[in-house]
PDB file of C-alpha atoms in Angstrom:
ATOM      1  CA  UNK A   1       0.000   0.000   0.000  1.00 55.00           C
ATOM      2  CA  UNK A   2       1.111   3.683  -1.267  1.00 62.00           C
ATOM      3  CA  UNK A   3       2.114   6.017   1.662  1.00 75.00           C
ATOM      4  CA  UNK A   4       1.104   9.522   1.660  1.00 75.00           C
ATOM      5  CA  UNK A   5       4.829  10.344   0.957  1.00 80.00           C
ATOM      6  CA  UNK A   6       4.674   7.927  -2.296  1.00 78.00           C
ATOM      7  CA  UNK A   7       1.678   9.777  -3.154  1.00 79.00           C
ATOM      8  CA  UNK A   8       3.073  13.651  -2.900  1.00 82.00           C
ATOM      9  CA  UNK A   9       6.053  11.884  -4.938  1.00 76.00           C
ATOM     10  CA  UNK A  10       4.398  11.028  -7.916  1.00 79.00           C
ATOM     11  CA  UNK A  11       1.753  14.480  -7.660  1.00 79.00           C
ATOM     12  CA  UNK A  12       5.177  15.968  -7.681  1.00 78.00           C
ATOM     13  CA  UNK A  13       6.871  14.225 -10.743  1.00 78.00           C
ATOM     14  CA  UNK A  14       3.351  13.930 -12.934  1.00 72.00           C
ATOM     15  CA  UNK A  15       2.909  18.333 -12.465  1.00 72.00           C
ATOM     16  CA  UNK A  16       7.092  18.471 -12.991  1.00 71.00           C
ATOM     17  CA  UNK A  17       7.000  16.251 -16.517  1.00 69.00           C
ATOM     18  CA  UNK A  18       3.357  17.694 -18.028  1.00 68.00           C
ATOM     19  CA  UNK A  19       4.166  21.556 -17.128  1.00 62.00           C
ATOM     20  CA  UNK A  20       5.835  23.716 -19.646  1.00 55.00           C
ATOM     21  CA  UNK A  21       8.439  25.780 -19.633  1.00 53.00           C
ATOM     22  CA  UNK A  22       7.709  29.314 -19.316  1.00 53.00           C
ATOM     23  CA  UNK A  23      10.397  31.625 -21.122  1.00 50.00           C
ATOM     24  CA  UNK A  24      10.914  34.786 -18.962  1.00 55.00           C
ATOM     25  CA  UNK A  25      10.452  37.812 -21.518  1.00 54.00           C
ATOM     26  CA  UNK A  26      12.520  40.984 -20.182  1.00 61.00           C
ATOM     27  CA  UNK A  27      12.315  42.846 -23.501  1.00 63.00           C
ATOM     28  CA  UNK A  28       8.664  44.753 -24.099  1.00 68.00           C
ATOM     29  CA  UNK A  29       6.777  43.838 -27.237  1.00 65.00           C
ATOM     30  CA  UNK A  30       3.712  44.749 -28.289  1.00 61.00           C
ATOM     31  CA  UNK A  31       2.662  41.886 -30.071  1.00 59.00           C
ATOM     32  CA  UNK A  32      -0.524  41.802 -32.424  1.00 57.00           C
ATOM     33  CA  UNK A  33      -3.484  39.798 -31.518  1.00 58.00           C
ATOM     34  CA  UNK A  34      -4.966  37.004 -33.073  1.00 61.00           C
ATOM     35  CA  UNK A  35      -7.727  34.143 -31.600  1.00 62.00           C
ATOM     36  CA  UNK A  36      -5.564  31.247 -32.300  1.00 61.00           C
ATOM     37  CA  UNK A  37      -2.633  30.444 -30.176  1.00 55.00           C
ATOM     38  CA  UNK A  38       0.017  28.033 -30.298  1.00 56.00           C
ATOM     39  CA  UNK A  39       0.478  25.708 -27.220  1.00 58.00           C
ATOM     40  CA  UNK A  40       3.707  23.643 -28.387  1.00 65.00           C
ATOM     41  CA  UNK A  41       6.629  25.085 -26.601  1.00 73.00           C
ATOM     42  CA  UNK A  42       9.616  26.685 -28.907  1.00 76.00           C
ATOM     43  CA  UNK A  43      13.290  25.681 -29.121  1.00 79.00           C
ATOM     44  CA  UNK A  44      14.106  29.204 -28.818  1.00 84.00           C
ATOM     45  CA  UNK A  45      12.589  32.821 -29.259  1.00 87.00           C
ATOM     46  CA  UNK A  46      13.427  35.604 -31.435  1.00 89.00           C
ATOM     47  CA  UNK A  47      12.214  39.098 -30.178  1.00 90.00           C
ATOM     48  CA  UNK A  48      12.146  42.300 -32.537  1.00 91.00           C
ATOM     49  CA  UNK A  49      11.458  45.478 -30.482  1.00 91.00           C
ATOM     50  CA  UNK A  50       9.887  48.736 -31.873  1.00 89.00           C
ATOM     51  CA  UNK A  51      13.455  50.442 -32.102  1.00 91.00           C
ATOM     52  CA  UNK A  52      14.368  47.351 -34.419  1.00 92.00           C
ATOM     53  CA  UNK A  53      16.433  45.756 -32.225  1.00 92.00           C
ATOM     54  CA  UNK A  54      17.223  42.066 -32.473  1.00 93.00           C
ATOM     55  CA  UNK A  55      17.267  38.902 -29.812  1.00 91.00           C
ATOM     56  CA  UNK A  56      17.641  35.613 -29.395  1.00 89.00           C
ATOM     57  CA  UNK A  57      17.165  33.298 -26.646  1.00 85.00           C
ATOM     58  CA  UNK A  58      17.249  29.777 -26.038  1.00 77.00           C
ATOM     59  CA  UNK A  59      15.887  27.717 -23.826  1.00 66.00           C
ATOM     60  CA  UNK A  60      17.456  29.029 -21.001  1.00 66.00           C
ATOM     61  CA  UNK A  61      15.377  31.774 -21.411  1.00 71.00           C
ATOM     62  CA  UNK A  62      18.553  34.671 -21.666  1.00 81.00           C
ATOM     63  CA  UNK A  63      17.889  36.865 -24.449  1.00 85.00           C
ATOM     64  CA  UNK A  64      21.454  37.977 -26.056  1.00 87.00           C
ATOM     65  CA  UNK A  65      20.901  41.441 -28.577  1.00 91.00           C
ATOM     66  CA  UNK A  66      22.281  40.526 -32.124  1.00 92.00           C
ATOM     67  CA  UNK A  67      22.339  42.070 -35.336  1.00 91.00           C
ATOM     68  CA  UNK A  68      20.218  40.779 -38.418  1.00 87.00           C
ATOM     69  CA  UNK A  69      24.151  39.269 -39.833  1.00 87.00           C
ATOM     70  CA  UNK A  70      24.630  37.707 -36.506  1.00 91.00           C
ATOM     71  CA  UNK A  71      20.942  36.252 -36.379  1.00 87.00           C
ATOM     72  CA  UNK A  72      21.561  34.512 -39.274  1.00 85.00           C
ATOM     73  CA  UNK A  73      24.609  32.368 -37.753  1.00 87.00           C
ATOM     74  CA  UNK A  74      22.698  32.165 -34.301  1.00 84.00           C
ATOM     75  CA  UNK A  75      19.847  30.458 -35.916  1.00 80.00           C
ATOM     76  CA  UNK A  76      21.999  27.690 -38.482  1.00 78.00           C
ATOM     77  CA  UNK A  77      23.751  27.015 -34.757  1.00 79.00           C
ATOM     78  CA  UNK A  78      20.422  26.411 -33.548  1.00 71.00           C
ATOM     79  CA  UNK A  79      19.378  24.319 -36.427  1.00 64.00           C
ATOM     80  CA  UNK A  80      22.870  22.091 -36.049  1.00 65.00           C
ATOM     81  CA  UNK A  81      22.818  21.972 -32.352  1.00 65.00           C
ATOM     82  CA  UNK A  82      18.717  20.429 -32.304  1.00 58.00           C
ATOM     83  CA  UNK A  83      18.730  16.703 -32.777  1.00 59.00           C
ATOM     84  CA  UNK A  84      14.848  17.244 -33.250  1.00 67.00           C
ATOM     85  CA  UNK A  85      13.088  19.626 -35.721  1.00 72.00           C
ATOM     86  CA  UNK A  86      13.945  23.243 -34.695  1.00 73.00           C
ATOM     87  CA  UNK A  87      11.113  25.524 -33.693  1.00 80.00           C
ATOM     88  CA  UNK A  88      11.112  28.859 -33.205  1.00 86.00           C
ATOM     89  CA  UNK A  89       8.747  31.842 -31.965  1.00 86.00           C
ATOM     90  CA  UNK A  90       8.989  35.479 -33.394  1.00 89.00           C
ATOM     91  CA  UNK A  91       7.665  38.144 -30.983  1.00 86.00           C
ATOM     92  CA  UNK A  92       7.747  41.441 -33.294  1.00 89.00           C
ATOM     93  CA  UNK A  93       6.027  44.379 -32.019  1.00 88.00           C
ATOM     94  CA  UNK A  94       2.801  45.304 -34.059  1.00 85.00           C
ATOM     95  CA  UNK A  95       4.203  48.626 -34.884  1.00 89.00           C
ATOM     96  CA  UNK A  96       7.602  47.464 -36.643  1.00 90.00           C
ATOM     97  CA  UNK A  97       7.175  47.027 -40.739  1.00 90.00           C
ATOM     98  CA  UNK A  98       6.694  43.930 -42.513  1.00 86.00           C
ATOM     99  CA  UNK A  99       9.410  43.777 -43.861  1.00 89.00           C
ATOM    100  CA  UNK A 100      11.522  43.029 -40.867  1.00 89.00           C
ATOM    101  CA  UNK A 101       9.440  40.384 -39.830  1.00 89.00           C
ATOM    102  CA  UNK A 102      10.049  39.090 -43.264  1.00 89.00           C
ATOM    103  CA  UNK A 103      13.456  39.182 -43.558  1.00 91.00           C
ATOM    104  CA  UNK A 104      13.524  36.701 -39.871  1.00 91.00           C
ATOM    105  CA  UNK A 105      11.149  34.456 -41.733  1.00 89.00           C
ATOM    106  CA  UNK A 106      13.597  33.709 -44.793  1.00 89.00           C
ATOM    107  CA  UNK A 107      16.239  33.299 -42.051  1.00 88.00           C
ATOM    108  CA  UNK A 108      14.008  30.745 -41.250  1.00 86.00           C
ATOM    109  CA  UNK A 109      13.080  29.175 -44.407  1.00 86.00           C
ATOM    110  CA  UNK A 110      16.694  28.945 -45.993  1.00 86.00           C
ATOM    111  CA  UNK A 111      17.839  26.988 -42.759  1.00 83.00           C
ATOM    112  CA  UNK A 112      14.604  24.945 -42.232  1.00 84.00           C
ATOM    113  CA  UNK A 113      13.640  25.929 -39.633  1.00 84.00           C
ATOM    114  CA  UNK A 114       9.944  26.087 -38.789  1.00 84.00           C
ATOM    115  CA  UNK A 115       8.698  29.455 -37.362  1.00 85.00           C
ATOM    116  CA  UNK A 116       6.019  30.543 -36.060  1.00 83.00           C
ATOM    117  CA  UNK A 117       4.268  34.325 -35.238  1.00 82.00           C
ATOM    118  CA  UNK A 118       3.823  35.333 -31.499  1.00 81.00           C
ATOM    119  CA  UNK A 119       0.475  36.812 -31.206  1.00 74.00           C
ATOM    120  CA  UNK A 120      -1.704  37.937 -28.129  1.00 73.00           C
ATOM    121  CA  UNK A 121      -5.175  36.854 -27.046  1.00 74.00           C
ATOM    122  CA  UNK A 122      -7.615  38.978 -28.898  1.00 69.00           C
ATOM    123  CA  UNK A 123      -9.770  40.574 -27.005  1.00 70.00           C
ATOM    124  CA  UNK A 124     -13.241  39.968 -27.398  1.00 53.00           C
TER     125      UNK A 124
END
């Protein structure tokens, strides 16, 4: 028969292996808002703030400022250090121009890398 100790044990390990990791996001973005979100957690992050500044963070959460030259190299390490399918998030604040967000997005495509929009829960 289980203990009460067994019992807080396993609570513990079930809520530590089906929680998510929650990146810490130090940089403000404005993100646009859409009514679908994605759930899947991302290899790493990308953030573009409204001065046009660029980061990247990995899993560990640290965002390091790079330029669009240097983002490129950051992101084929990312693709050769991922045993797994790299995924990445792009948090661009609503009021940069497309084109940015564009130019991150054929980062992403000529490295194979799938990447995915940041949004915010519209508002209803």
């Amino acid at each position: 028969m289980a203990s009460m100790t067994d019992v807080i044990f396993l609570l513990l390990i079930f809520f530590m292996v089906t929680s998510t990791v929650v990146f810490p996001n130090a940089i403000k973005v404005l993100l646009p808002q859409s009514s679908n979100q994605v759930a899947e957690t991302p290899t790493a992050r990308i953030t573009i703030d409204a001065s046009l500044n660029y980061y990247i963070s990995s899993a560990d959460g640290k965002a390091t400022p790079v330029s669009l030259d240097q983002l490129n190299a950051a992101i084929r390490a990312l693709a050769g250090n991922n045993g797994n399918e790299p995924f990445v998030a792009l948090y661009a604040d609503e009021s940069i121009p497309y084109g940015e967000v564009v130019k991150v997005l054929n980062i992403g495509v000529e490295n194979n890398i799938r990447m995915v929009l940041a949004t915010r829960p519209a508002n209803n």
